[in-house]
Short mmCIF file of C-alpha atoms (C1' of nucleotides) in Angstrom, two decimals:
data_model
loop_
_atom_site.label_atom_id
_atom_site.label_comp_id
_atom_site.label_asym_id
_atom_site.label_seq_id
_atom_site.Cartn_x
_atom_site.Cartn_y
_atom_site.Cartn_z
CA MET P 1 -11.99 119.89 -32.98
CA SER P 2 -10.42 116.35 -32.79
CA SER P 3 -13.93 114.91 -31.80
CA LEU P 4 -15.45 116.64 -34.84
CA LYS P 5 -12.90 115.14 -37.11
CA GLU P 6 -13.64 111.63 -35.46
CA ASP P 7 -17.38 112.12 -36.49
CA TYR P 8 -16.28 111.29 -39.97
CA SER P 9 -14.48 108.09 -39.36
CA LEU P 10 -16.23 105.10 -40.41
CA LYS P 11 -15.72 101.53 -40.90
CA LEU P 12 -16.90 99.48 -44.06
CA GLU P 13 -17.30 95.91 -44.72
CA THR P 14 -17.82 93.99 -47.95
CA LEU P 15 -20.28 91.23 -48.00
CA ILE P 16 -20.92 88.94 -51.12
CA GLY P 17 -23.76 86.89 -52.27
CA ILE P 18 -22.17 83.83 -54.57
CA PHE P 19 -24.81 82.47 -56.74
CA THR P 20 -24.98 79.31 -58.58
CA VAL P 21 -27.48 76.95 -60.42
CA ASP P 22 -27.42 73.34 -59.39
CA LYS P 23 -30.09 70.86 -61.00
CA GLY P 24 -32.39 73.65 -61.82
CA LYS P 25 -32.25 75.51 -58.40
CA ILE P 26 -30.62 78.72 -57.71
CA LYS P 27 -28.43 78.64 -54.79
CA ILE P 28 -26.52 81.19 -52.49
CA LEU P 29 -23.47 80.39 -50.63
CA MET P 30 -23.42 81.40 -46.95
CA MET P 31 -21.07 81.04 -44.05
CA ARG P 32 -21.71 79.73 -40.64
CA LYS P 33 -20.76 82.09 -37.83
CA LYS P 34 -18.25 80.51 -35.24
CA ALA P 35 -17.98 83.12 -32.58
CA GLU P 36 -20.30 85.54 -30.70
CA PRO P 37 -22.48 87.51 -31.59
CA TYR P 38 -24.66 85.42 -33.94
CA LYS P 39 -22.60 82.23 -33.32
CA GLY P 40 -24.04 79.61 -35.05
CA TYR P 41 -26.20 81.95 -37.32
CA TRP P 42 -25.52 82.11 -41.04
CA ILE P 43 -24.07 85.27 -42.87
CA LEU P 44 -22.75 86.31 -46.08
CA PRO P 45 -19.01 86.20 -46.45
CA GLY P 46 -17.46 89.26 -46.36
CA GLU P 47 -14.33 91.19 -44.56
CA MET P 48 -13.68 94.60 -43.28
CA LEU P 49 -12.14 97.14 -45.86
CA ASN P 50 -8.76 98.12 -45.13
CA ILE P 51 -7.71 101.55 -45.79
CA LYS P 52 -5.12 100.70 -48.48
CA GLU P 53 -7.47 98.51 -50.56
CA THR P 54 -10.37 99.14 -53.11
CA LEU P 55 -13.77 97.22 -52.43
CA GLU P 56 -12.98 95.31 -55.67
CA ASP P 57 -9.85 93.99 -54.42
CA ASN P 58 -10.94 93.31 -51.09
CA ILE P 59 -14.10 91.15 -52.36
CA THR P 60 -11.78 89.43 -54.88
CA ASN P 61 -9.52 88.53 -52.20
CA VAL P 62 -12.58 87.21 -50.02
CA VAL P 63 -13.81 84.98 -52.74
CA CYS P 64 -10.20 83.60 -53.50
CA GLU P 65 -8.31 83.60 -50.28
CA LYS P 66 -10.89 83.51 -47.60
CA LEU P 67 -13.13 80.95 -49.40
CA GLY P 68 -10.90 79.21 -51.56
CA LEU P 69 -13.19 79.76 -54.61
CA PRO P 70 -12.07 80.55 -58.19
CA THR P 71 -11.98 83.96 -59.56
CA MET P 72 -15.43 84.72 -60.68
CA TYR P 73 -17.72 87.39 -62.21
CA ILE P 74 -18.64 90.21 -59.37
CA GLU P 75 -20.89 93.07 -59.44
CA GLN P 76 -21.41 95.70 -56.84
CA CYS P 77 -25.01 96.08 -55.71
CA TYR P 78 -25.71 98.37 -52.90
CA THR P 79 -24.05 100.08 -49.84
CA PHE P 80 -26.01 99.62 -46.51
CA SER P 81 -25.61 102.26 -43.94
CA ASN P 82 -28.16 101.69 -41.27
CA LEU P 83 -27.02 103.09 -37.85
CA ASN P 84 -27.48 99.94 -35.89
CA ARG P 85 -25.89 97.46 -38.35
CA HIS P 86 -23.71 96.35 -35.84
CA LEU P 87 -23.90 96.20 -32.02
CA GLU P 88 -20.91 98.09 -30.81
CA GLU P 89 -19.74 100.33 -33.68
CA ARG P 90 -20.66 102.03 -36.91
CA VAL P 91 -19.94 99.56 -39.81
CA LEU P 92 -21.44 100.23 -43.34
CA ALA P 93 -21.55 97.30 -45.71
CA THR P 94 -21.02 97.31 -49.50
CA ALA P 95 -22.71 94.10 -50.99
CA PHE P 96 -21.90 92.39 -54.08
CA ILE P 97 -23.13 89.57 -56.18
CA GLY P 98 -20.88 86.60 -57.35
CA LEU P 99 -21.68 84.24 -60.24
CA ILE P 100 -20.00 81.02 -60.55
CA ASP P 101 -21.18 77.79 -62.76
CA ASN P 102 -21.50 74.58 -61.07
CA ILE P 103 -19.18 72.91 -63.34
CA THR P 104 -16.11 75.09 -62.36
CA LEU P 105 -17.38 75.10 -59.11
CA VAL P 106 -16.82 71.27 -58.60
CA LEU P 107 -13.67 71.25 -60.02
CA LYS P 108 -12.25 73.54 -57.87
CA LYS P 109 -13.80 72.24 -54.86
CA GLN P 110 -11.34 72.49 -51.86
CA GLU P 111 -12.67 71.77 -48.22
CA ARG P 112 -11.38 74.04 -45.52
CA ASP P 113 -11.49 73.25 -41.89
CA ASP P 114 -11.73 76.79 -40.53
CA ILE P 115 -14.82 77.83 -41.87
CA GLU P 116 -18.13 76.20 -42.70
CA LEU P 117 -19.76 76.97 -45.97
CA GLU P 118 -23.21 75.78 -47.42
CA TRP P 119 -25.33 76.51 -50.65
CA PHE P 120 -28.90 77.35 -49.83
CA ASP P 121 -31.85 77.19 -52.22
CA ILE P 122 -32.80 80.93 -52.31
CA ASN P 123 -36.19 79.83 -51.54
CA SER P 124 -35.32 78.34 -48.09
CA LEU P 125 -32.66 80.42 -46.43
CA PRO P 126 -31.47 79.71 -43.18
CA LYS P 127 -31.48 81.93 -39.92
CA THR P 128 -29.24 84.94 -40.57
CA GLY P 129 -27.02 87.01 -38.33
CA TYR P 130 -26.85 90.85 -38.36
CA ASP P 131 -29.19 92.32 -41.08
CA HIS P 132 -27.96 89.91 -43.80
CA ASP P 133 -31.58 88.73 -44.28
CA LYS P 134 -32.45 92.24 -45.74
CA ILE P 135 -29.19 92.26 -47.57
CA ILE P 136 -29.76 88.85 -49.05
CA HIS P 137 -32.98 89.78 -50.16
CA LYS P 138 -31.89 92.82 -51.82
CA LEU P 139 -29.07 90.70 -53.56
CA ILE P 140 -31.62 87.91 -54.76
CA ALA P 141 -33.73 90.93 -56.19
CA TYR P 142 -30.70 92.52 -57.80
CA PHE P 143 -29.73 88.99 -59.37
CA LYS P 144 -33.17 88.54 -60.68
CA LYS P 145 -33.28 91.78 -62.29
CA ARG P 146 -29.77 91.29 -63.93
CA ILE P 147 -30.68 87.93 -65.26
CA ILE P 148 -33.86 89.35 -66.89
CA ASN P 149 -32.32 92.63 -68.31
CA SER P 150 -28.60 91.29 -69.19
CA ASN P 151 -27.01 88.35 -70.47
CA ILE P 152 -25.21 87.22 -67.52
CA LEU P 153 -27.31 84.13 -67.45
CA LYS P 154 -24.54 82.77 -69.72
CA ILE P 155 -22.10 82.96 -66.98
CA LEU P 156 -24.04 80.26 -65.03
CA PHE P 157 -24.85 78.09 -67.98
CA PRO P 158 -21.57 77.29 -69.72
CA SER P 159 -21.67 74.92 -72.84
CA ASP P 160 -23.64 71.91 -72.76
CA PHE P 161 -27.06 72.72 -70.66
CA THR P 162 -30.42 71.56 -71.61
CA LEU P 163 -33.42 73.73 -72.47
CA PRO P 164 -35.46 72.37 -69.51
CA GLU P 165 -32.86 73.29 -67.08
CA LEU P 166 -32.80 76.65 -68.33
CA GLN P 167 -36.60 77.02 -68.62
CA LYS P 168 -36.68 76.24 -65.17
CA ILE P 169 -34.51 79.03 -63.96
CA TYR P 170 -36.52 81.50 -65.89
CA GLU P 171 -39.72 80.06 -64.37
CA GLN P 172 -38.20 80.82 -61.13
CA ILE P 173 -37.19 84.34 -61.66
CA LEU P 174 -40.26 85.33 -63.62
CA ASN P 175 -42.49 83.36 -61.34
CA VAL P 176 -44.48 82.06 -64.19
CA ASN P 177 -44.88 78.62 -66.03
CA ILE P 178 -43.42 78.94 -69.58
CA ASP P 179 -44.89 76.70 -72.58
CA ARG P 180 -41.96 74.24 -73.48
CA ARG P 181 -42.65 74.44 -77.07
CA ASN P 182 -42.82 78.44 -77.17
CA PHE P 183 -39.69 78.75 -74.86
CA ARG P 184 -37.61 76.34 -77.31
CA LYS P 185 -39.05 78.12 -80.39
CA LYS P 186 -38.02 81.55 -79.11
CA LEU P 187 -34.48 80.53 -77.78
CA ILE P 188 -33.76 78.54 -80.86
CA ASN P 189 -35.29 80.66 -83.60
CA LEU P 190 -34.09 83.83 -82.38
CA GLY P 191 -30.44 82.37 -82.29
CA TYR P 192 -29.69 82.69 -78.45
CA VAL P 193 -28.66 78.97 -78.26
CA VAL P 194 -27.05 76.43 -80.49
CA ASP P 195 -27.48 72.70 -80.46
CA THR P 196 -24.21 71.06 -79.92
CA GLY P 197 -25.33 67.78 -81.21
CA ASP P 198 -24.61 65.70 -77.97
CA VAL P 199 -27.47 64.84 -75.40
CA ASN P 200 -27.64 64.38 -71.96
CA GLU P 201 -27.79 60.75 -71.17
CA GLY P 202 -28.08 58.96 -68.10
CA TYR P 203 -31.12 60.40 -66.44
CA MET P 204 -34.73 59.49 -66.42
CA GLY P 205 -37.03 59.77 -69.60
CA ARG P 206 -35.86 60.78 -73.00
CA PRO P 207 -32.32 62.48 -73.04
CA ALA P 208 -32.16 66.07 -73.67
CA LYS P 209 -30.16 67.68 -76.36
CA LEU P 210 -27.40 69.96 -75.05
CA TYR P 211 -26.97 73.46 -76.02
CA ARG P 212 -24.60 76.50 -75.59
CA PHE P 213 -25.27 80.12 -75.76
CA ASN P 214 -24.76 81.82 -78.89
CA ASP P 215 -22.05 84.40 -78.08
CA GLU P 216 -22.25 86.56 -81.30
CA LEU P 217 -25.56 87.83 -80.33
CA GLU P 218 -26.14 91.17 -78.55
CA SER P 219 -27.63 90.93 -75.27
CA ARG P 220 -31.51 91.86 -75.23
CA ASN P 221 -34.25 91.28 -72.97
CA LEU P 222 -35.82 87.98 -73.77
CA PHE P 223 -39.04 88.00 -71.25
CA MET C 1 -2.30 97.45 -32.32
CA SER C 2 -3.73 100.99 -32.45
CA SER C 3 -2.16 101.49 -35.66
CA LEU C 4 -3.72 98.24 -36.87
CA LYS C 5 -7.05 99.46 -35.94
CA GLU C 6 -6.52 102.79 -37.58
CA ASP C 7 -6.19 100.62 -40.83
CA TYR C 8 -9.63 100.16 -41.17
CA SER C 9 -10.87 103.72 -40.49
CA LEU C 10 -12.13 105.28 -43.49
CA LYS C 11 -14.20 108.46 -44.71
CA LEU C 12 -17.05 108.03 -47.28
CA GLU C 13 -18.73 111.05 -49.10
CA THR C 14 -21.94 111.19 -50.79
CA LEU C 15 -22.23 112.63 -54.25
CA ILE C 16 -25.48 113.14 -56.42
CA GLY C 17 -26.17 113.74 -60.05
CA ILE C 18 -29.50 115.35 -60.46
CA PHE C 19 -31.15 114.99 -63.64
CA THR C 20 -33.77 117.12 -65.35
CA VAL C 21 -35.11 117.41 -68.83
CA ASP C 22 -35.55 120.95 -70.35
CA LYS C 23 -36.75 121.50 -73.90
CA GLY C 24 -36.02 118.11 -75.04
CA LYS C 25 -32.48 118.07 -73.48
CA ILE C 26 -31.33 115.93 -70.61
CA LYS C 27 -29.43 118.10 -68.06
CA ILE C 28 -27.39 117.19 -64.84
CA LEU C 29 -26.76 119.90 -61.94
CA MET C 30 -23.23 120.63 -61.06
CA MET C 31 -21.55 122.91 -58.72
CA ARG C 32 -18.40 124.99 -59.03
CA LYS C 33 -15.78 124.59 -56.54
CA LYS C 34 -14.76 127.77 -54.70
CA ALA C 35 -11.63 126.87 -52.85
CA GLU C 36 -8.39 124.95 -53.77
CA PRO C 37 -8.00 121.99 -54.62
CA TYR C 38 -9.74 122.21 -58.09
CA LYS C 39 -10.90 125.51 -57.49
CA GLY C 40 -13.05 126.91 -60.51
CA TYR C 41 -13.70 123.47 -61.71
CA TRP C 42 -17.06 121.63 -61.77
CA ILE C 43 -18.06 118.89 -59.29
CA LEU C 44 -21.15 117.08 -58.20
CA PRO C 45 -22.64 118.08 -54.91
CA GLY C 46 -22.36 116.07 -52.15
CA GLU C 47 -20.91 115.85 -48.63
CA MET C 48 -18.81 113.86 -46.13
CA LEU C 49 -20.83 111.35 -44.44
CA ASN C 50 -21.21 111.68 -40.54
CA ILE C 51 -21.00 108.83 -38.47
CA LYS C 52 -24.36 109.41 -36.96
CA GLU C 53 -26.38 109.41 -40.44
CA THR C 54 -27.47 106.99 -43.13
CA LEU C 55 -26.18 107.55 -46.66
CA GLU C 56 -29.82 108.41 -47.45
CA ASP C 57 -30.57 111.09 -44.92
CA ASN C 58 -27.11 112.53 -45.85
CA ILE C 59 -27.90 112.95 -49.42
CA THR C 60 -31.62 114.03 -48.91
CA ASN C 61 -30.04 116.78 -46.65
CA VAL C 62 -27.53 117.88 -49.25
CA VAL C 63 -30.32 118.14 -51.83
CA CYS C 64 -32.88 119.99 -49.51
CA GLU C 65 -30.36 122.22 -47.28
CA LYS C 66 -27.05 122.82 -49.24
CA LEU C 67 -28.72 122.96 -52.65
CA GLY C 68 -32.13 124.40 -51.63
CA LEU C 69 -33.95 122.19 -53.87
CA PRO C 70 -37.32 120.24 -53.31
CA THR C 71 -37.31 116.75 -52.00
CA MET C 72 -36.79 114.50 -55.06
CA TYR C 73 -36.79 111.02 -56.24
CA ILE C 74 -33.27 109.58 -55.16
CA GLU C 75 -31.59 106.06 -55.99
CA GLN C 76 -28.10 105.00 -54.80
CA CYS C 77 -25.85 103.91 -57.84
CA TYR C 78 -22.47 102.80 -56.90
CA THR C 79 -19.71 103.21 -54.30
CA PHE C 80 -16.45 104.32 -55.59
CA SER C 81 -13.41 103.07 -53.52
CA ASN C 82 -10.18 103.97 -55.85
CA LEU C 83 -7.25 104.60 -53.47
CA ASN C 84 -6.30 108.06 -54.89
CA ARG C 85 -9.81 109.54 -55.17
CA HIS C 86 -8.70 112.47 -52.86
CA LEU C 87 -5.15 114.01 -52.60
CA GLU C 88 -4.42 113.95 -49.10
CA GLU C 89 -6.59 111.23 -47.47
CA ARG C 90 -8.56 108.17 -48.27
CA VAL C 91 -12.17 109.27 -48.94
CA LEU C 92 -14.59 106.73 -50.56
CA ALA C 93 -17.72 108.11 -52.12
CA THR C 94 -21.29 106.81 -52.73
CA ALA C 95 -22.98 108.20 -55.67
CA PHE C 96 -26.50 108.81 -56.16
CA ILE C 97 -28.70 109.82 -58.95
CA GLY C 98 -31.66 112.05 -58.38
CA LEU C 99 -34.61 113.19 -60.69
CA ILE C 100 -36.90 116.17 -60.85
CA ASP C 101 -39.20 117.55 -63.49
CA ASN C 102 -38.55 120.96 -64.75
CA ILE C 103 -41.96 122.30 -63.44
CA THR C 104 -41.45 121.78 -59.86
CA LEU C 105 -37.94 122.89 -60.39
CA VAL C 106 -38.65 126.26 -61.75
CA LEU C 107 -41.51 126.92 -59.14
CA LYS C 108 -38.99 126.25 -56.12
CA LYS C 109 -36.01 128.09 -57.71
CA GLN C 110 -34.19 130.01 -55.08
CA GLU C 111 -30.64 131.61 -55.91
CA ARG C 112 -28.08 130.96 -53.35
CA ASP C 113 -24.91 133.24 -53.16
CA ASP C 114 -22.76 130.89 -51.28
CA ILE C 115 -22.80 128.27 -54.30
CA GLU C 116 -22.62 128.67 -57.75
CA LEU C 117 -24.90 125.89 -59.61
CA GLU C 118 -25.55 125.14 -63.15
CA TRP C 119 -27.26 122.83 -65.38
CA PHE C 120 -25.22 121.23 -67.98
CA ASP C 121 -26.55 119.17 -71.05
CA ILE C 122 -25.23 115.57 -70.54
CA ASN C 123 -23.40 115.83 -74.06
CA SER C 124 -21.55 119.01 -73.30
CA LEU C 125 -20.04 118.53 -69.84
CA PRO C 126 -17.61 121.14 -68.19
CA LYS C 127 -14.22 120.65 -66.72
CA THR C 128 -14.61 118.58 -63.54
CA GLY C 129 -12.62 118.07 -60.35
CA TYR C 130 -11.33 115.05 -58.44
CA ASP C 131 -12.58 111.63 -60.28
CA HIS C 132 -16.04 113.24 -60.78
CA ASP C 133 -15.74 112.87 -64.62
CA LYS C 134 -15.52 108.87 -64.30
CA ILE C 135 -18.35 109.16 -61.54
CA ILE C 136 -20.71 111.36 -63.87
CA HIS C 137 -20.26 109.03 -66.87
CA LYS C 138 -21.37 106.03 -64.66
CA LEU C 139 -24.15 108.00 -63.35
CA ILE C 140 -25.39 108.81 -66.91
CA ALA C 141 -25.18 105.30 -67.94
CA TYR C 142 -27.14 104.19 -64.79
CA PHE C 143 -29.49 106.87 -65.50
CA LYS C 144 -30.13 105.90 -69.12
CA LYS C 145 -30.38 102.20 -68.15
CA ARG C 146 -32.73 103.17 -65.41
CA ILE C 147 -35.00 105.18 -67.99
CA ILE C 148 -35.18 101.96 -70.37
CA ASN C 149 -36.02 99.29 -67.98
CA SER C 150 -38.11 101.08 -65.43
CA ASN C 151 -40.96 103.67 -65.60
CA ILE C 152 -38.90 106.50 -63.90
CA LEU C 153 -39.18 108.59 -66.66
CA LYS C 154 -42.76 109.54 -65.45
CA ILE C 155 -40.87 111.37 -62.71
CA LEU C 156 -39.29 113.65 -65.44
CA PHE C 157 -42.59 114.17 -67.04
CA PRO C 158 -45.43 115.14 -65.18
CA SER C 159 -48.94 115.86 -66.65
CA ASP C 160 -49.19 117.81 -70.04
CA PHE C 161 -46.02 116.73 -72.16
CA THR C 162 -46.11 116.42 -75.72
CA LEU C 163 -45.03 113.36 -77.61
CA PRO C 164 -42.20 115.07 -79.65
CA GLU C 165 -40.72 116.12 -76.51
CA LEU C 166 -41.03 112.59 -75.11
CA GLN C 167 -39.41 111.10 -78.26
CA LYS C 168 -36.55 113.33 -78.13
CA ILE C 169 -35.45 111.96 -74.68
CA TYR C 170 -35.84 108.42 -75.99
CA GLU C 171 -33.95 109.05 -79.17
CA GLN C 172 -30.99 110.42 -76.95
CA ILE C 173 -30.91 107.70 -74.57
CA LEU C 174 -31.39 104.87 -77.28
CA ASN C 175 -29.07 106.94 -79.56
CA VAL C 176 -31.45 105.82 -82.46
CA ASN C 177 -34.03 107.72 -84.58
CA ILE C 178 -37.32 106.72 -84.14
CA ASP C 179 -40.38 107.03 -86.51
CA ARG C 180 -42.98 109.55 -85.26
CA ARG C 181 -45.85 107.62 -86.40
CA ASN C 182 -44.53 104.31 -84.89
CA PHE C 183 -43.94 106.17 -81.78
CA ARG C 184 -47.11 107.66 -81.38
CA LYS C 185 -48.93 104.34 -82.10
CA LYS C 186 -46.99 102.41 -79.45
CA LEU C 187 -47.58 104.67 -76.66
CA ILE C 188 -51.12 105.71 -77.31
CA ASN C 189 -52.35 102.20 -78.12
CA LEU C 190 -50.69 100.16 -75.69
CA GLY C 191 -52.13 102.80 -73.21
CA TYR C 192 -49.19 104.42 -71.84
CA VAL C 193 -50.06 107.94 -72.45
CA VAL C 194 -53.47 109.52 -72.47
CA ASP C 195 -54.39 112.80 -74.39
CA THR C 196 -55.35 115.49 -71.72
CA GLY C 197 -57.26 117.38 -74.48
CA ASP C 198 -55.10 120.37 -74.22
CA VAL C 199 -52.65 121.55 -76.64
CA ASN C 200 -49.28 123.32 -76.45
CA GLU C 201 -49.60 126.88 -78.29
CA GLY C 202 -47.18 129.64 -78.80
CA TYR C 203 -44.35 127.70 -80.42
CA MET C 204 -43.42 127.54 -83.94
CA GLY C 205 -45.35 125.17 -85.96
CA ARG C 206 -48.66 123.19 -85.37
CA PRO C 207 -49.64 123.16 -81.79
CA ALA C 208 -48.85 119.67 -80.23
CA LYS C 209 -51.20 117.64 -78.43
CA LEU C 210 -50.54 117.36 -74.38
CA TYR C 211 -50.46 113.80 -73.09
CA ARG C 212 -49.95 112.39 -69.40
CA PHE C 213 -48.81 108.94 -68.30
CA ASN C 214 -51.13 106.39 -67.58
CA ASP C 215 -50.58 105.67 -63.88
CA GLU C 216 -52.60 102.36 -63.65
CA LEU C 217 -50.50 100.69 -66.21
CA GLU C 218 -47.70 98.39 -65.00
CA SER C 219 -44.27 99.19 -65.85
CA ARG C 220 -42.63 97.42 -68.84
CA ASN C 221 -39.59 97.59 -71.19
CA LEU C 222 -41.12 99.92 -74.24
CA PHE C 223 -37.76 99.81 -76.32
"C1'" DG S 1 -47.99 132.28 -98.55
"C1'" DC S 2 -44.12 130.09 -96.65
"C1'" DA S 3 -41.48 127.85 -92.86
"C1'" DA S 4 -41.93 125.07 -89.19
"C1'" DA S 5 -43.63 121.59 -86.53
"C1'" DA S 6 -47.14 118.10 -85.69
"C1'" DG S 7 -50.66 114.88 -86.75
"C1'" DT S 8 -52.31 110.87 -89.50
"C1'" DG S 9 -53.21 105.33 -91.99
"C1'" DT S 10 -51.90 101.14 -94.55
"C1'" DT S 11 -49.18 97.14 -95.48
"C1'" DT S 12 -45.96 93.70 -94.50
"C1'" DT S 13 -43.18 91.01 -91.33
"C1'" DC S 14 -42.02 88.91 -87.24
"C1'" DA S 15 -42.71 87.40 -82.68
"C1'" DA S 16 -45.98 85.77 -79.02
"C1'" DT S 17 -49.63 82.84 -77.66
"C1'" DA S 18 -52.18 78.73 -77.16
"C1'" DC S 19 -52.68 73.98 -77.78
"C1'" DA S 20 -51.72 68.00 -77.85
"C1'" DC S 21 -49.46 64.21 -79.46
"C1'" DC S 22 -45.20 61.22 -80.03
"C1'" DC S 23 -40.37 59.86 -78.87
"C1'" DA S 24 -36.33 58.02 -76.29
"C1'" DT S 25 -34.53 55.98 -72.40
"C1'" DG S 26 -34.23 53.36 -67.53
"C1'" DG S 27 -36.19 50.17 -65.04
"C1'" DC X 1 -44.27 47.55 -71.16
"C1'" DC X 2 -44.72 51.53 -68.37
"C1'" DA X 3 -43.28 55.48 -66.20
"C1'" DT X 4 -40.53 59.68 -67.12
"C1'" DG X 5 -39.24 63.46 -69.16
"C1'" DG X 6 -37.93 65.52 -73.78
"C1'" DG X 7 -39.13 66.83 -78.40
"C1'" DT X 8 -42.11 68.72 -82.24
"C1'" DG X 9 -45.81 71.77 -85.55
"C1'" DT X 10 -49.89 74.89 -86.62
"C1'" DA X 11 -52.94 78.37 -86.42
"C1'" DT X 12 -54.13 82.91 -84.54
"C1'" DT X 13 -53.23 87.34 -82.79
"C1'" DG X 14 -50.86 91.52 -82.08
"C1'" DA X 15 -47.07 94.25 -82.32
"C1'" DA X 16 -42.78 96.11 -85.05
"C1'" DA X 17 -41.01 98.39 -89.11
"C1'" DA X 18 -41.30 100.79 -93.16
"C1'" DC X 19 -43.11 104.58 -95.51
"C1'" DA X 20 -45.43 110.06 -97.54
"C1'" DC X 21 -48.62 113.43 -97.09
"C1'" DT X 22 -51.64 116.74 -94.83
"C1'" DT X 23 -52.75 120.12 -91.06
"C1'" DT X 24 -52.11 124.08 -88.00
"C1'" DT X 25 -49.89 127.76 -86.47
"C1'" DG X 26 -46.47 132.15 -86.49
"C1'" DC X 27 -44.44 135.43 -89.07
#
DNA sequence: GCAAAAGTGTTTTCAATACACCCATGG
DNA sequence: CCATGGGTGTATTGAAAACACTTTTGC
């Protein structure tokens, strides 16, 4: 009977794909594994779930304590339960996405010696350990879907972004080209973005006007 | 050290909210609990996850073996990890939605003595055990969101449904009234539904034409 | 013939699309 | 002055929304 009871005893880890936007590119944060197995491979940050904490507390702790990042917007995405995820024991994984804007990220920047972190463009991912490749792709698909059918893009674009920047992100996510004039017309005429009156100087070409999202508008699908 | 190891050992159960549409109403299947705790209360069907199975295998098994229902469309929704979900031990729960059309359901109908099942209108739910009330509401919200931004409504409406039926579901989900003429125009003109040529006789009033979804059309948000 | 429920058409408004030239800055 | 990148306007098409009367059946 005690072996039967043992049959229901599992381990569960958390994993998080943290996304940001930098110079028109969507990036995800990965961590380099320092020990075997998969030494030198890149993995998603995460931690084994302790019996005394919730998944959400655990992942918040991973973000703030382990990674040294600011508190950020987090959503649960999926729980992976393949039998052979880990080599020695049965470990399930609940995966999250986290969103942080690049400005906050740079302000908070604090290097840590004990972990090696790097931001990868979601179109050129490194060699990953475990089943993280599969998980990352699910997280990216989830991220894209959420950008399209919610207004969480606001989180990645705090005040003072340019419309060409925003357009690049939509083009990557929808995998289409958008006409610049029609894009501007849509966002401005429908009241989604508001001109701040400032411009983005110091780059090549004509300076771009800076905008912010209009928080008073209810969310709806733009594309 | 062995107590530290114990700290990461958890139990995880599956739960499923099975949805169907019957006479223009959205229903969810619940099970009456036969033993303490929460004896006599209604709960979502589910099962403790065994160390040797995946979540998906487990929940498929719950549907087919435990409930005696046909194989159906299932999606994972969320993993709940509150500390006090169960009274005695720590049990997490991964919740799923299942969709089945009423025709298939009636054909497969097989009564079982050992479990008491009942379909509840999602607007008049019974008294539930554990934290299932919270879980059901999350499942309903997820279900509604998926109906809106995917084409899974097709699963609930196999060939030969009427447009007034379909409209009622949209009205419940969107919580708005839709003009009958505009509704028909949209679905028919955009090619989403196809007239089968048959009509729905034997009810009060003028018989309704029967339609089926056009499978060749790619999914998009209709509302 | 009446109650119940379903079917139908027109007009107006607004968003979607397609498309080409000018403007402001840095070097 | 030129290269780079950003900003702007118009015309056409198609869908969204508003709106009231007629048709078919069961009883």
